XYZ file of C-alpha atoms in Angstrom:
371
model
C -17.823 -35.231 4.104
C -19.309 -31.807 3.682
C -21.669 -30.234 6.438
C -24.810 -28.592 5.409
C -24.963 -25.156 6.755
C -27.036 -24.416 9.802
C -30.744 -22.717 9.283
C -31.927 -19.906 11.668
C -35.472 -19.849 12.539
C -36.170 -17.113 10.063
C -34.644 -19.290 6.972
C -38.279 -19.748 5.250
C -39.071 -16.077 5.811
C -35.596 -14.883 4.162
C -36.590 -17.271 0.921
C -40.156 -15.825 0.831
C -38.605 -12.437 0.709
C -36.281 -13.249 -2.275
C -32.956 -13.028 -0.311
C -29.680 -14.426 -1.896
C -28.599 -16.683 0.764
C -24.728 -17.718 1.728
C -23.111 -19.931 3.846
C -21.437 -17.483 6.470
C -19.494 -19.294 9.368
C -21.435 -22.692 8.821
C -24.994 -20.684 8.713
C -27.347 -19.971 5.739
C -27.631 -16.386 6.233
C -29.264 -13.352 3.702
C -26.492 -11.938 1.991
C -29.132 -9.347 0.391
C -32.658 -9.053 -0.113
C -32.455 -6.849 -3.438
C -29.712 -3.882 -3.446
C -27.130 -3.588 -0.939
C -26.617 -0.226 -1.693
C -30.575 0.420 -0.824
C -30.396 -1.562 1.980
C -27.098 0.358 3.306
C -28.958 3.784 2.708
C -32.024 2.708 4.226
C -30.147 1.787 7.466
C -28.467 5.301 7.550
C -31.408 7.339 6.851
C -34.568 5.101 7.977
C -34.230 1.507 9.534
C -32.963 -1.835 8.483
C -33.916 -5.545 9.939
C -31.417 -8.026 10.378
C -31.378 -11.523 11.176
C -28.100 -12.024 13.614
C -29.269 -15.649 14.825
C -25.696 -17.178 13.751
C -24.221 -14.991 17.068
C -23.017 -17.229 19.843
C -24.693 -16.709 23.014
C -22.837 -18.326 25.975
C -24.712 -18.116 29.692
C -22.547 -18.081 32.916
C -24.310 -18.226 36.031
C -22.957 -19.070 39.924
C -21.597 -17.135 42.912
C -18.133 -16.942 40.855
C -19.376 -16.548 37.446
C -17.906 -12.629 37.569
C -14.753 -14.262 38.701
C -14.795 -16.827 35.525
C -14.954 -13.692 33.467
C -12.531 -11.517 34.974
C -10.010 -14.526 34.698
C -11.149 -15.583 31.181
C -11.423 -12.066 29.579
C -9.060 -9.070 29.657
C -11.663 -6.725 30.445
C -13.095 -5.865 34.295
C -16.391 -7.496 34.190
C -17.050 -7.185 37.954
C -17.549 -3.408 37.248
C -20.235 -3.908 34.974
C -23.652 -2.939 36.601
C -26.732 -5.217 35.998
C -28.659 -4.171 32.980
C -25.539 -3.019 31.338
C -23.223 -4.498 28.736
C -19.202 -4.140 27.979
C -17.196 -4.706 24.810
C -14.160 -6.859 25.328
C -11.811 -9.395 24.278
C -10.769 -12.975 25.110
C -7.023 -13.600 24.440
C -4.813 -16.434 24.294
C -1.921 -17.095 26.761
C 0.263 -15.262 24.226
C -1.958 -12.212 24.116
C -3.453 -12.803 20.808
C -7.099 -12.106 20.108
C -9.432 -15.094 20.071
C -12.620 -13.054 19.539
C -14.037 -9.645 20.288
C -17.153 -10.031 22.668
C -20.088 -8.507 24.497
C -20.490 -9.331 27.870
C -24.443 -8.461 29.461
C -24.920 -8.802 32.909
C -28.186 -9.905 33.227
C -28.297 -10.218 37.148
C -25.700 -10.146 39.960
C -24.673 -13.850 39.289
C -25.840 -14.351 35.624
C -24.222 -12.911 32.530
C -24.277 -13.353 28.800
C -21.427 -13.417 26.328
C -21.982 -13.131 22.605
C -19.356 -14.255 20.633
C -19.113 -13.931 16.553
C -20.416 -16.784 14.863
C -16.985 -18.094 13.448
C -15.744 -18.303 16.898
C -18.518 -19.263 19.073
C -17.047 -22.868 19.708
C -13.719 -21.594 20.396
C -14.874 -19.115 22.721
C -17.122 -21.559 24.505
C -14.399 -24.046 24.651
C -12.084 -21.393 26.155
C -14.481 -19.927 28.659
C -15.383 -23.511 29.727
C -11.682 -24.510 30.464
C -11.086 -21.519 32.242
C -13.779 -21.887 34.673
C -12.390 -24.995 35.806
C -12.073 -24.699 39.595
C -14.484 -21.849 39.856
C -18.327 -22.081 41.443
C -20.134 -21.195 38.266
C -21.932 -23.017 35.456
C -21.002 -22.146 31.728
C -23.873 -23.125 29.359
C -24.292 -23.199 25.539
C -27.075 -21.302 24.634
C -26.841 -20.734 21.011
C -29.755 -22.924 20.413
C -31.593 -20.925 23.092
C -32.054 -17.834 21.082
C -33.045 -15.898 17.650
C -31.181 -12.225 17.362
C -33.400 -9.870 15.296
C -31.842 -6.234 15.201
C -33.685 -3.021 13.939
C -31.023 -0.245 13.047
C -31.377 3.126 12.025
C -32.840 6.413 13.007
C -36.374 5.201 12.941
C -35.613 2.184 15.008
C -36.430 3.870 18.333
C -39.807 4.767 16.805
C -40.731 1.542 15.407
C -39.664 -0.206 18.718
C -41.662 2.104 20.849
C -44.822 1.282 18.755
C -44.821 -2.580 19.741
C -43.020 -2.405 23.481
C -43.917 -0.317 26.720
C -40.341 -0.985 27.830
C -38.498 2.325 28.953
C -36.588 2.777 25.526
C -35.549 6.182 26.476
C -33.936 5.046 29.645
C -32.225 2.639 28.186
C -28.463 3.807 27.538
C -26.040 2.609 24.753
C -24.642 -0.786 25.635
C -27.282 -1.676 28.082
C -30.265 -4.093 28.116
C -33.128 -4.692 29.675
C -36.140 -7.508 29.680
C -39.503 -6.769 28.448
C -42.106 -7.306 26.051
C -41.984 -6.867 22.071
C -45.019 -7.524 19.884
C -46.231 -9.823 22.891
C -42.790 -11.940 22.490
C -40.762 -12.104 25.677
C -37.459 -10.493 24.862
C -33.852 -9.190 26.018
C -33.898 -5.597 24.545
C -30.439 -4.560 24.120
C -29.285 -1.199 22.708
C -26.276 -2.193 20.977
C -25.357 -2.323 17.231
C -22.353 -2.879 14.661
C -23.792 -0.031 12.016
C -22.838 3.256 13.489
C -26.369 4.198 13.901
C -28.712 4.023 17.003
C -30.802 0.538 17.271
C -31.550 -2.585 19.148
C -30.807 -6.152 19.262
C -33.627 -8.452 20.381
C -32.743 -11.803 21.968
C -35.798 -13.843 21.831
C -36.881 -17.656 21.947
C -36.445 -18.909 18.137
C -40.168 -19.775 18.103
C -40.857 -16.378 18.599
C -38.921 -15.188 15.899
C -41.038 -15.146 12.804
C -43.920 -13.237 14.694
C -41.350 -10.748 16.055
C -39.764 -9.896 12.708
C -43.216 -9.514 11.010
C -44.547 -7.599 13.600
C -41.431 -5.031 13.067
C -41.988 -4.914 9.528
C -45.491 -4.231 9.574
C -44.520 -1.387 12.517
C -41.790 0.029 10.338
C -43.537 -0.175 6.892
C -44.566 3.507 7.039
C -41.206 4.820 7.856
C -39.331 2.843 5.546
C -38.161 -0.115 7.233
C -36.269 -2.865 4.892
C -34.773 -6.403 5.637
C -31.066 -5.846 5.491
C -28.401 -8.616 4.911
C -24.999 -9.142 5.746
C -23.516 -7.339 2.716
C -24.681 -3.838 3.818
C -23.815 -4.907 7.457
C -20.340 -5.075 6.452
C -20.404 -1.464 4.759
C -22.317 -0.085 7.571
C -19.388 -1.220 9.947
C -16.842 -0.437 7.776
C -18.076 3.195 7.320
C -18.436 3.314 11.134
C -14.480 2.056 11.604
C -15.551 -0.964 13.553
C -13.191 -4.154 13.604
C -14.381 -7.366 12.082
C -12.905 -10.842 13.419
C -10.396 -12.220 11.091
C -9.591 -8.876 9.271
C -8.802 -5.945 11.722
C -8.352 -8.573 14.668
C -6.687 -11.906 14.483
C -4.699 -14.258 16.746
C -1.381 -13.009 15.318
C -2.629 -9.748 17.001
C -2.964 -8.420 20.568
C -5.333 -5.652 21.669
C -2.487 -3.173 21.567
C -1.407 -3.965 17.989
C -4.972 -3.348 17.044
C -5.129 0.081 18.882
C -7.382 -1.324 21.129
C -5.124 -1.577 24.249
C -7.986 0.286 26.217
C -10.165 -2.743 26.517
C -7.214 -4.659 28.841
C -7.680 -3.681 32.302
C -4.593 -4.718 34.207
C -5.933 -2.926 37.209
C -8.438 -5.504 38.084
C -7.951 -8.215 40.885
C -6.117 -11.352 40.314
C -4.488 -12.534 37.284
C -6.239 -13.191 34.028
C -5.110 -15.363 30.865
C -2.616 -13.440 28.733
C -1.699 -10.801 31.495
C 2.204 -11.247 31.297
C 2.299 -11.223 27.071
C -0.214 -8.321 27.310
C 1.836 -6.305 29.810
C 5.109 -6.961 27.727
C 2.848 -5.766 24.265
C 1.533 -2.595 26.285
C 5.391 -1.796 27.117
C 6.517 -2.445 23.562
C 3.628 -0.304 22.251
C 4.549 2.668 24.552
C 7.956 2.434 23.265
C 7.694 1.494 19.752
C 4.670 2.606 17.759
C 3.267 -0.744 16.307
C 1.391 -0.296 12.762
C -1.543 1.481 13.348
C -5.015 1.073 12.211
C -6.159 3.806 9.655
C -8.874 4.738 7.076
C -8.181 4.954 3.530
C -10.167 6.606 0.944
C -9.647 6.572 -2.702
C -9.046 9.010 -5.074
C -10.235 6.644 -7.935
C -13.062 4.432 -8.429
C -10.932 1.073 -7.738
C -12.098 -0.934 -4.424
C -8.982 -2.134 -2.669
C -9.777 -5.656 -0.889
C -8.220 -7.313 2.221
C -4.811 -8.278 1.732
C -3.811 -5.795 -0.646
C -0.754 -3.913 -0.041
C -0.398 -0.440 1.316
C 2.468 1.307 -0.387
C 4.643 4.660 -0.401
C 7.619 5.646 -1.821
C 8.035 2.357 -3.694
C 7.783 0.283 -0.608
C 5.170 -1.905 1.372
C 4.252 0.203 4.630
C 1.126 -1.760 5.482
C -1.937 -3.816 4.509
C -5.751 -3.625 3.854
C -7.478 -5.537 6.459
C -11.284 -4.577 4.910
C -12.403 -2.546 2.050
C -15.438 -1.787 -0.104
C -17.310 1.040 -1.925
C -18.715 3.413 0.737
C -22.563 4.075 -0.352
C -22.398 7.063 1.954
C -18.905 8.845 0.658
C -19.632 7.516 -2.685
C -15.767 6.348 -3.042
C -14.050 3.149 -2.015
C -12.886 2.797 1.470
C -10.649 0.850 3.452
C -9.089 -0.046 6.921
C -5.466 -0.680 7.021
C -2.764 -1.388 9.167
C 0.046 0.898 8.156
C 3.700 1.899 9.606
C 3.323 4.615 12.338
C 5.219 7.155 10.250
C 2.446 7.126 7.434
C -0.387 7.036 9.851
C -1.280 10.818 10.526
C -4.272 11.746 8.675
C -3.372 13.632 5.656
C 0.070 12.010 4.887
C 0.972 12.335 1.255
C 2.241 9.695 -1.272
C 0.430 6.802 0.094
C -1.497 4.105 -2.162
C -2.972 0.852 -2.550
C -1.371 -1.883 -4.960
C -4.213 -2.971 -6.661
C -3.289 -5.849 -8.980
C 0.015 -4.009 -9.662
C -1.113 -0.485 -10.144
C -0.519 1.760 -7.061
C -3.912 3.522 -6.753
C -3.432 6.814 -4.552
C -5.595 7.106 -1.523
C -5.997 9.767 1.084
C -5.287 8.574 4.828
C -7.958 9.654 7.146
C -8.772 9.041 10.945
C -11.540 6.500 11.694
C -14.294 6.471 11.650
C -15.394 7.523 8.436
C -18.639 8.284 9.077
C -20.180 9.312 12.608
C -24.032 9.589 13.097
C -25.180 12.886 14.484
C -26.644 12.498 18.140
């Protein structure tokens, strides 16, 4: 029995714009509207508009909501101020990464956890299970929100024309309630493109009106609708991990070079603590494979799973690869042995269908916006 993919509140609008749709994590989502390269370049130089309504929102409320999150996640959520957000991980007991998350503190006793679409049910189930015995409520709010992102250097000006919210005072990884084009919204300054931008959580019935208002407000500065394809090349250039590629249940945060998100100093136990302490100790004595950037010397594009080679042997594996519109060359992220991880290491290549194509090892990210 096949299950039809879920539709976002903007589905008919995407189709009216001629979007190429694809099944992504059980949702019918726009892959591209016209040229993914043009959409990518628009976000880098002007602005792009994304439908992210497939993401999974989970709300926690109650006197011990923060204790649930400190126990369920590896981060120290009790130190997140009201109106701020934090990037963190939820791990299994063995330390493997179940998902990477953003947690917003909406009030003293109210939090919103945003999970990746492919893991939303897993994260909801895990947090619900881990909340047992705490004075807190866990609520599945996936149907309560549509999520629209406007990203790119023109995004602050576009949004300012539609809201009186204090965008200048809104820091990166913060959120505030406001009204955008007459629509109540949680305005968050987060993103997954490497550019400045905002993510707008709204009720699904307001999604079309908000999208149209943003489109009109951005028409004069080159705003375009942007699909999942350019979102992937944008995050890859920015060195941002994608669950299922750079992050998996077979890796701990320390394996992924993200040990900084694990906060051993917080009070009390948390799921995976013992395994993560062992992983931290191991990483300190024997460096695991490191996540690096690779830039092609030629034109062939590496893909996830391709072996990274040096001196006739496999030294790692590509996790993500694509042509980079900004660099004009194919790029990849890969886990490689520590002795081949230093930028400029010579003799490194990618086995692309039997041919060892030369690649330059570089530090991540490939692209960093000018502040």
